[in-house]
Amino acid sequence: MEKEGGKPAAVVAVVTEPRFTQRYREYLEKQKLLDRQHRVEKMPDGTVALPVLGEALPEQHLRELTNRVAPGSPCVLTQLLEPGPSKKARGFSPAQRLCLEVRRWVEGCGVTWSAELEADLPRSWQRHGDLLLLSEDCFQAKQWRNLEPELWETVALALGVQRLAKRGRVSPDGARTPAVSLLLGDSGWVEHVDNGIRYKFDVTQCMFSFGNITEKLRVASLPCAGEVLVDLYAGIGYFTLPFLVHAGAAFVHACEWNPHAVVALRNNLELNGVVDRCQIHFGDNRKLKLSNVADRVNLGLIPSSEEGWPIACQVLRRDAGGILHIHQNVESFPGKTVQPPGNSDTEKEHWLSPQLIITNELENGATSDSGRKMLSAATKPAWQSYAYSQFQNSNKSNRTS
C-alpha cells in the first residue's frame, strides 16, 4: 500500500523483547488486533515489533500486556515505515490480497468496512501489461466515490499494475465501441501478445476478446497458402492477423467501420510485418465494392453475422466458390450430447467447426478447390436454406451475364 506521495504506508507495531513475543502474539490474536498481513520484524536493537491493526493501540491493551500478559515486559509503540508481507499474505490469491489492502486503507480513512463493500470488490479482471481492466459490476457502492482518486492507487498497488480502467456495457452503435473509463493513468493504449502475434489498441476505444482464442488458434492452423481472404469484421485484426501470420494467406481484404479500430489495425499490420499483404476497407461492409475475389470469407461477428451473408457471397470466387467462416451464437442443450445428422467422419468434423462451403457445382457433389470432399451444408436449417438460395441466385446471375 502507498500514500499519495508514493511511499509505503506505515504500520503501527508493538515492540517488546524476543522472550515475550509469543505471549504478546497470543494476546493480540485473541483480541483480534494482530495484523496478519505484515510480518513480525526484528529491530536493529534486537527487540521484536508485532504489527497491529488500526492507527494506534488503545492504552488499556498496553497496560494489559505489561501488567498481566507479560509482567515487567518492555512495551512501546512504533511505526514500521516499510512493512514486509507475512507468509500468509504472500500466499493469498490476488482477489484476497486486494480485499486485505483495500479494507486496511478504507479503515485507515475512517470509513467503516462492511459486507456490502467487500461484496462490491472485483473477483476477476483483464490484465493488459501494466493496465488492469475491471468489470462493470464492481465498485458500484456510493461510499467509494468519496474515496477517489486515492482508492485507485491502492487497488493498482495491491494488484501490481500502474494503470486502471473500468468497463461499461458495449455501445450498441454497430462499431461495438466499449464504454471504458480510465481510472488511473494517462493513456489506454496497451499491447497484448496472442500466439506470437502482437496486438496494440486503446482499451477505451476498442474491444479485445480473450474468449475467442480457441478460434484464433484454429484459423491460424488452416492451410491458406495462396488464398485471398475477406475479413468482414476485422476489428483490430483478431482474425486478419492469424490468417496472414500463421495460416499463410496470400492477401486479406480487411473491412472495419470503427475509426479507432482501423488505426489499431493499421498499426498491428506494421508491427507484425504483414502490411503489404492487406488492404483495409474503411466503412460499412454492406457497401463494399469487391466481388469475385475471395477463397474464404471470415464473418467474425456475434451474436449474429447474418447481415454480412449477402456481401460474403458476393465476394466469393464465381469459378470455384469458397468457404464462409460464420460466427453466431447458437442454442445449446444442457446435459445432452447433441449428435450431428448422419454418421460420416466428414459430417462429424463439420459439426464441430460449422462452415458453409459453396461452389457452383454444389449439386454435382464436386470437390472444393482444395481437393477435399464437399461437405454438406451447415447443420442449421437456416444456413442450408440460405446457401441454396444464394447458389440459385448465383446461377441466375451467371445465365444473364
C-alpha positions as a Python dict, from the first residue, in 0.01 Angstrom:
ca = {
    (1, 'M'): (0, 0, 0),
    (2, 'E'): (118, 354, -73),
    (3, 'K'): (44, 700, 44),
    (4, 'E'): (-39, 964, -215),
    (5, 'G'): (327, 1062, -234),
    (6, 'G'): (424, 710, -345),
    (7, 'K'): (588, 593, -18),
    (8, 'P'): (470, 277, 163),
    (9, 'A'): (210, 347, 432),
    (10, 'A'): (347, 299, 782),
    (11, 'V'): (213, 18, 1001),
    (12, 'V'): (175, 53, 1377),
    (13, 'A'): (356, -215, 1578),
    (14, 'V'): (405, -315, 1942),
    (15, 'V'): (773, -360, 2038),
    (16, 'T'): (895, -592, 2311),
    (17, 'E'): (1180, -830, 2390),
    (18, 'P'): (1201, -1162, 2197),
    (19, 'R'): (1124, -1373, 2509),
    (20, 'F'): (782, -1207, 2540),
    (21, 'T'): (692, -1226, 2171),
    (22, 'Q'): (482, -1544, 2185),
    (23, 'R'): (268, -1420, 2476),
    (24, 'Y'): (215, -1087, 2304),
    (25, 'R'): (118, -1262, 1982),
    (26, 'E'): (-137, -1488, 2155),
    (27, 'Y'): (-298, -1192, 2330),
    (28, 'L'): (-314, -980, 2019),
    (29, 'E'): (-463, -1268, 1817),
    (30, 'K'): (-726, -1331, 2083),
    (31, 'Q'): (-820, -962, 2083),
    (32, 'K'): (-822, -962, 1700),
    (33, 'L'): (-561, -687, 1698),
    (34, 'L'): (-273, -868, 1528),
    (35, 'D'): (-207, -756, 1170),
    (36, 'R'): (-173, -1087, 984),
    (37, 'Q'): (-97, -914, 657),
    (38, 'H'): (250, -797, 765),
    (39, 'R'): (532, -999, 914),
    (40, 'V'): (683, -963, 1261),
    (41, 'E'): (1001, -756, 1230),
    (42, 'K'): (1329, -786, 1421),
    (43, 'M'): (1451, -439, 1513),
    (44, 'P'): (1818, -325, 1496),
    (45, 'D'): (1848, -329, 1878),
    (46, 'G'): (1733, -692, 1898),
    (47, 'T'): (1375, -622, 2005),
    (48, 'V'): (1073, -754, 1810),
    (49, 'A'): (791, -550, 1651),
    (50, 'L'): (447, -709, 1612),
    (51, 'P'): (225, -525, 1359),
    (52, 'V'): (-122, -437, 1485),
    (53, 'L'): (-442, -322, 1317),
    (54, 'G'): (-555, 39, 1327),
    (55, 'E'): (-382, 371, 1366),
    (56, 'A'): (-281, 308, 1731),
    (57, 'L'): (-319, 52, 2008),
    (58, 'P'): (-556, 166, 2285),
    (59, 'E'): (-391, 237, 2621),
    (60, 'Q'): (-581, -37, 2804),
    (61, 'H'): (-421, -304, 2584),
    (62, 'L'): (-72, -167, 2651),
    (63, 'R'): (-138, -188, 3027),
    (64, 'E'): (-277, -540, 2992),
    (65, 'L'): (36, -654, 2808),
    (66, 'T'): (283, -515, 3062),
    (67, 'N'): (85, -593, 3379),
    (68, 'R'): (-89, -926, 3316),
    (69, 'V'): (16, -1093, 2989),
    (70, 'A'): (392, -1049, 3041),
    (71, 'P'): (453, -871, 3373),
    (72, 'G'): (756, -644, 3366),
    (73, 'S'): (796, -663, 2988),
    (74, 'P'): (902, -351, 2797),
    (75, 'C'): (618, -239, 2572),
    (76, 'V'): (630, 57, 2333),
    (77, 'L'): (460, 153, 2009),
    (78, 'T'): (645, 225, 1687),
    (79, 'Q'): (579, 264, 1317),
    (80, 'L'): (719, 27, 1056),
    (81, 'L'): (787, 252, 760),
    (82, 'E'): (845, -30, 510),
    (83, 'P'): (647, -329, 643),
    (84, 'G'): (702, -662, 472),
    (85, 'P'): (418, -901, 386),
    (86, 'S'): (363, -1202, 606),
    (87, 'K'): (395, -1557, 471),
    (88, 'K'): (17, -1587, 480),
    (89, 'A'): (-28, -1263, 286),
    (90, 'R'): (219, -1381, 22),
    (91, 'G'): (7, -1695, -23),
    (92, 'F'): (-317, -1507, -81),
    (93, 'S'): (-488, -1502, -417),
    (94, 'P'): (-490, -1163, -595),
    (95, 'A'): (-857, -1113, -502),
    (96, 'Q'): (-786, -1189, -135),
    (97, 'R'): (-486, -959, -134),
    (98, 'L'): (-694, -685, -291),
    (99, 'C'): (-959, -724, -21),
    (100, 'L'): (-699, -703, 257),
    (101, 'E'): (-525, -397, 113),
    (102, 'V'): (-845, -206, 35),
    (103, 'R'): (-1003, -287, 369),
    (104, 'R'): (-698, -170, 562),
    (105, 'W'): (-680, 151, 357),
    (106, 'V'): (-1054, 221, 388),
    (107, 'E'): (-1049, 173, 765),
    (108, 'G'): (-743, 399, 782),
    (109, 'C'): (-955, 667, 615),
    (110, 'G'): (-1207, 638, 899),
    (111, 'V'): (-1469, 455, 694),
    (112, 'T'): (-1639, 153, 849),
    (113, 'W'): (-1580, -165, 650),
    (114, 'S'): (-1895, -360, 564),
    (115, 'A'): (-2011, -675, 392),
    (116, 'E'): (-2160, -453, 120),
    (117, 'L'): (-1819, -304, 38),
    (118, 'E'): (-1649, -644, 40),
    (119, 'A'): (-1914, -790, -195),
    (120, 'D'): (-1859, -492, -426),
    (121, 'L'): (-1490, -572, -484),
    (122, 'P'): (-1391, -732, -818),
    (123, 'R'): (-1324, -1105, -829),
    (124, 'S'): (-1184, -1114, -1183),
    (125, 'W'): (-1039, -874, -1438),
    (126, 'Q'): (-843, -848, -1762),
    (127, 'R'): (-473, -770, -1743),
    (128, 'H'): (-302, -596, -2033),
    (129, 'G'): (60, -541, -1932),
    (130, 'D'): (62, -271, -1665),
    (131, 'L'): (-309, -190, -1714),
    (132, 'L'): (-590, -374, -1539),
    (133, 'L'): (-940, -365, -1688),
    (134, 'L'): (-1209, -407, -1422),
    (135, 'S'): (-1558, -536, -1495),
    (136, 'E'): (-1863, -309, -1477),
    (137, 'D'): (-2017, -488, -1178),
    (138, 'C'): (-1766, -373, -913),
    (139, 'F'): (-1705, -55, -710),
    (140, 'Q'): (-2068, 48, -753),
    (141, 'A'): (-2146, 140, -390),
    (142, 'K'): (-2182, 513, -322),
    (143, 'Q'): (-1920, 503, -45),
    (144, 'W'): (-1639, 451, -298),
    (145, 'R'): (-1697, 792, -459),
    (146, 'N'): (-1574, 977, -153),
    (147, 'L'): (-1250, 775, -158),
    (148, 'E'): (-1147, 853, -516),
    (149, 'P'): (-890, 901, -666),
    (150, 'E'): (-661, 762, -393),
    (151, 'L'): (-873, 443, -392),
    (152, 'W'): (-750, 357, -742),
    (153, 'E'): (-386, 395, -636),
    (154, 'T'): (-446, 144, -356),
    (155, 'V'): (-617, -102, -594),
    (156, 'A'): (-339, -72, -852),
    (157, 'L'): (-65, -129, -595),
    (158, 'A'): (-245, -432, -448),
    (159, 'L'): (-268, -593, -792),
    (160, 'G'): (76, -492, -918),
    (161, 'V'): (-20, -256, -1202),
    (162, 'Q'): (25, 112, -1282),
    (163, 'R'): (-298, 186, -1470),
    (164, 'L'): (-662, 102, -1407),
    (165, 'A'): (-969, 114, -1629),
    (166, 'K'): (-1328, 6, -1574),
    (167, 'R'): (-1553, -147, -1834),
    (168, 'G'): (-1913, -48, -1905),
    (169, 'R'): (-2158, -204, -2147),
    (170, 'V'): (-2055, -229, -2511),
    (171, 'S'): (-2219, 56, -2701),
    (172, 'P'): (-2497, -61, -2940),
    (173, 'D'): (-2355, 161, -3214),
    (174, 'G'): (-2265, -116, -3457),
    (175, 'A'): (-1896, -47, -3407),
    (176, 'R'): (-1907, -230, -3071),
    (177, 'T'): (-1734, 63, -2902),
    (178, 'P'): (-1657, -26, -2540),
    (179, 'A'): (-1774, 212, -2268),
    (180, 'V'): (-1446, 208, -2076),
    (181, 'S'): (-1336, 471, -1824),
    (182, 'L'): (-970, 526, -1740),
    (183, 'L'): (-947, 541, -1360),
    (184, 'L'): (-571, 570, -1317),
    (185, 'G'): (-312, 663, -1579),
    (186, 'D'): (-292, 892, -1880),
    (187, 'S'): (-332, 650, -2172),
    (188, 'G'): (-547, 350, -2256),
    (189, 'W'): (-307, 208, -2517),
    (190, 'V'): (-187, -143, -2435),
    (191, 'E'): (-9, -431, -2606),
    (192, 'H'): (-125, -792, -2592),
    (193, 'V'): (57, -1094, -2738),
    (194, 'D'): (-153, -1389, -2856),
    (195, 'N'): (5, -1694, -3022),
    (196, 'G'): (312, -1489, -3114),
    (197, 'I'): (104, -1208, -3268),
    (198, 'R'): (128, -854, -3130),
    (199, 'Y'): (-192, -653, -3084),
    (200, 'K'): (-180, -287, -2980),
    (201, 'F'): (-502, -99, -2914),
    (202, 'D'): (-671, 158, -2690),
    (203, 'V'): (-890, -24, -2435),
    (204, 'T'): (-1113, 283, -2408),
    (205, 'Q'): (-1192, 271, -2781),
    (206, 'C'): (-1156, -92, -2897),
    (207, 'M'): (-1265, -431, -2771),
    (208, 'F'): (-1036, -726, -2710),
    (209, 'S'): (-1193, -1065, -2651),
    (210, 'F'): (-992, -1329, -2467),
    (211, 'G'): (-1276, -1573, -2528),
    (212, 'N'): (-1208, -1618, -2900),
    (213, 'I'): (-853, -1753, -2853),
    (214, 'T'): (-967, -2107, -2945),
    (215, 'E'): (-1100, -1990, -3280),
    (216, 'K'): (-793, -1772, -3342),
    (217, 'L'): (-571, -2075, -3285),
    (218, 'R'): (-789, -2284, -3516),
    (219, 'V'): (-780, -2041, -3807),
    (220, 'A'): (-406, -1994, -3755),
    (221, 'S'): (-363, -2367, -3827),
    (222, 'L'): (-562, -2365, -4153),
    (223, 'P'): (-372, -2421, -4481),
    (224, 'C'): (-441, -2090, -4657),
    (225, 'A'): (-125, -2055, -4865),
    (226, 'G'): (-201, -1871, -5191),
    (227, 'E'): (-556, -1784, -5085),
    (228, 'V'): (-728, -1446, -5085),
    (229, 'L'): (-945, -1380, -4781),
    (230, 'V'): (-1204, -1117, -4695),
    (231, 'D'): (-1249, -1039, -4325),
    (232, 'L'): (-1581, -856, -4299),
    (233, 'Y'): (-1546, -759, -3932),
    (234, 'A'): (-1172, -710, -3891),
    (235, 'G'): (-1162, -500, -3573),
    (236, 'I'): (-801, -457, -3461),
    (237, 'G'): (-703, -770, -3655),
    (238, 'Y'): (-829, -1053, -3432),
    (239, 'F'): (-855, -1295, -3726),
    (240, 'T'): (-691, -1095, -4005),
    (241, 'L'): (-352, -1133, -3837),
    (242, 'P'): (-370, -1511, -3766),
    (243, 'F'): (-472, -1571, -4128),
    (244, 'L'): (-175, -1367, -4251),
    (245, 'V'): (95, -1451, -3996),
    (246, 'H'): (32, -1822, -3934),
    (247, 'A'): (-214, -1956, -4193),
    (248, 'G'): (-15, -1806, -4480),
    (249, 'A'): (-295, -1628, -4665),
    (250, 'A'): (-163, -1451, -4973),
    (251, 'F'): (-379, -1143, -4923),
    (252, 'V'): (-654, -1021, -4690),
    (253, 'H'): (-916, -754, -4753),
    (254, 'A'): (-997, -626, -4401),
    (255, 'C'): (-1328, -443, -4355),
    (256, 'E'): (-1388, -222, -4049),
    (257, 'W'): (-1600, 85, -3973),
    (258, 'N'): (-1474, 180, -3626),
    (259, 'P'): (-1211, 451, -3696),
    (260, 'H'): (-1024, 374, -3371),
    (261, 'A'): (-1006, 5, -3462),
    (262, 'V'): (-878, 96, -3808),
    (263, 'V'): (-592, 297, -3653),
    (264, 'A'): (-501, -1, -3433),
    (265, 'L'): (-537, -248, -3723),
    (266, 'R'): (-302, -49, -3945),
    (267, 'N'): (-51, -29, -3660),
    (268, 'N'): (-79, -403, -3590),
    (269, 'L'): (-23, -495, -3954),
    (270, 'E'): (302, -299, -3942),
    (271, 'L'): (403, -445, -3604),
    (272, 'N'): (367, -799, -3739),
    (273, 'G'): (532, -733, -4076),
    (274, 'V'): (232, -809, -4298),
    (275, 'V'): (115, -463, -4400),
    (276, 'D'): (200, -530, -4766),
    (277, 'R'): (-44, -826, -4780),
    (278, 'C'): (-353, -648, -4654),
    (279, 'Q'): (-586, -376, -4777),
    (280, 'I'): (-810, -202, -4525),
    (281, 'H'): (-1161, -111, -4642),
    (282, 'F'): (-1291, 155, -4403),
    (283, 'G'): (-1667, 194, -4379),
    (284, 'D'): (-1987, -9, -4391),
    (285, 'N'): (-1905, -351, -4540),
    (286, 'R'): (-2258, -375, -4682),
    (287, 'K'): (-2145, -114, -4936),
    (288, 'L'): (-1825, -299, -5025),
    (289, 'K'): (-1749, -284, -5398),
    (290, 'L'): (-1540, -603, -5405),
    (291, 'S'): (-1673, -911, -5583),
    (292, 'N'): (-1546, -1244, -5719),
    (293, 'V'): (-1213, -1232, -5531),
    (294, 'A'): (-1224, -1448, -5216),
    (295, 'D'): (-1136, -1808, -5144),
    (296, 'R'): (-1255, -1757, -4786),
    (297, 'V'): (-1470, -1501, -4605),
    (298, 'N'): (-1450, -1456, -4230),
    (299, 'L'): (-1770, -1335, -4059),
    (300, 'G'): (-1647, -1288, -3702),
    (301, 'L'): (-1942, -1106, -3551),
    (302, 'I'): (-2170, -1220, -3268),
    (303, 'P'): (-2449, -1265, -3173),
    (304, 'S'): (-2514, -1295, -3548),
    (305, 'S'): (-2329, -1216, -3868),
    (306, 'E'): (-2635, -1274, -4088),
    (307, 'E'): (-2637, -918, -4221),
    (308, 'G'): (-2299, -993, -4375),
    (309, 'W'): (-2405, -1309, -4561),
    (310, 'P'): (-2510, -1135, -4886),
    (311, 'I'): (-2184, -944, -4925),
    (312, 'A'): (-1992, -1257, -4823),
    (313, 'C'): (-2144, -1447, -5113),
    (314, 'Q'): (-2080, -1151, -5343),
    (315, 'V'): (-1705, -1154, -5279),
    (316, 'L'): (-1661, -1533, -5320),
    (317, 'R'): (-1494, -1652, -5638),
    (318, 'R'): (-1752, -1744, -5901),
    (319, 'D'): (-1537, -2007, -6071),
    (320, 'A'): (-1450, -2217, -5766),
    (321, 'G'): (-1662, -2087, -5481),
    (322, 'G'): (-1511, -2080, -5135),
    (323, 'I'): (-1561, -2106, -4760),
    (324, 'L'): (-1765, -1886, -4529),
    (325, 'H'): (-1645, -1890, -4168),
    (326, 'I'): (-1970, -1798, -3992),
    (327, 'H'): (-1969, -1689, -3628),
    (328, 'Q'): (-2300, -1695, -3448),
    (329, 'N'): (-2446, -1761, -3104),
    (330, 'V'): (-2622, -2096, -3117),
    (331, 'E'): (-2857, -2286, -2889),
    (332, 'S'): (-2708, -2542, -2652),
    (333, 'F'): (-2869, -2838, -2482),
    (334, 'P'): (-2753, -2872, -2117),
    (335, 'G'): (-2698, -3229, -2009),
    (336, 'K'): (-2729, -3372, -2358),
    (337, 'T'): (-2473, -3468, -2617),
    (338, 'V'): (-2604, -3340, -2945),
    (339, 'Q'): (-2524, -3568, -3237),
    (340, 'P'): (-2483, -3427, -3586),
    (341, 'P'): (-2701, -3558, -3865),
    (342, 'G'): (-2552, -3854, -4047),
    (343, 'N'): (-2262, -4060, -3922),
    (344, 'S'): (-1977, -3993, -4161),
    (345, 'D'): (-1647, -3865, -4027),
    (346, 'T'): (-1674, -3566, -4260),
    (347, 'E'): (-2010, -3463, -4118),
    (348, 'K'): (-1890, -3501, -3758),
    (349, 'E'): (-1590, -3283, -3826),
    (350, 'H'): (-1817, -3027, -3991),
    (351, 'W'): (-2046, -3027, -3687),
    (352, 'L'): (-1756, -2922, -3465),
    (353, 'S'): (-1641, -2647, -3699),
    (354, 'P'): (-1952, -2519, -3880),
    (355, 'Q'): (-1872, -2364, -4216),
    (356, 'L'): (-2058, -2316, -4540),
    (357, 'I'): (-1873, -2438, -4845),
    (358, 'I'): (-2035, -2301, -5159),
    (359, 'T'): (-1946, -2384, -5517),
    (360, 'N'): (-2126, -2353, -5846),
    (361, 'E'): (-2105, -2731, -5877),
    (362, 'L'): (-2275, -2797, -5544),
    (363, 'E'): (-2547, -3022, -5690),
    (364, 'N'): (-2291, -3239, -5868),
    (365, 'G'): (-2110, -3345, -5547),
    (366, 'A'): (-1789, -3184, -5671),
    (367, 'T'): (-1482, -3134, -5461),
    (368, 'S'): (-1368, -2794, -5341),
    (369, 'D'): (-1059, -2621, -5477),
    (370, 'S'): (-850, -2781, -5202),
    (371, 'G'): (-946, -3128, -5324),
    (372, 'R'): (-1148, -3223, -5016),
    (373, 'K'): (-1487, -3392, -5046),
    (374, 'M'): (-1758, -3127, -5047),
    (375, 'L'): (-1917, -3103, -4703),
    (376, 'S'): (-2292, -3099, -4666),
    (377, 'A'): (-2445, -2760, -4586),
    (378, 'A'): (-2428, -2647, -4225),
    (379, 'T'): (-2644, -2833, -3976),
    (380, 'K'): (-2858, -2529, -3903),
    (381, 'P'): (-3155, -2540, -4148),
    (382, 'A'): (-3147, -2162, -4197),
    (383, 'W'): (-2787, -2184, -4317),
    (384, 'Q'): (-2866, -2468, -4554),
    (385, 'S'): (-3164, -2281, -4699),
    (386, 'Y'): (-2958, -1963, -4735),
    (387, 'A'): (-2671, -2145, -4906),
    (388, 'Y'): (-2901, -2296, -5169),
    (389, 'S'): (-3084, -1967, -5228),
    (390, 'Q'): (-2753, -1793, -5290),
    (391, 'F'): (-2649, -2079, -5518),
    (392, 'Q'): (-2968, -2034, -5720),
    (393, 'N'): (-2919, -1657, -5737),
    (394, 'S'): (-2561, -1708, -5850),
    (395, 'N'): (-2675, -1942, -6130),
    (396, 'K'): (-2934, -1686, -6244),
    (397, 'S'): (-2668, -1418, -6242),
    (398, 'N'): (-2429, -1635, -6446),
    (399, 'R'): (-2702, -1710, -6705),
    (400, 'T'): (-2788, -1342, -6751),
    (401, 'S'): (-2430, -1216, -6764),
}
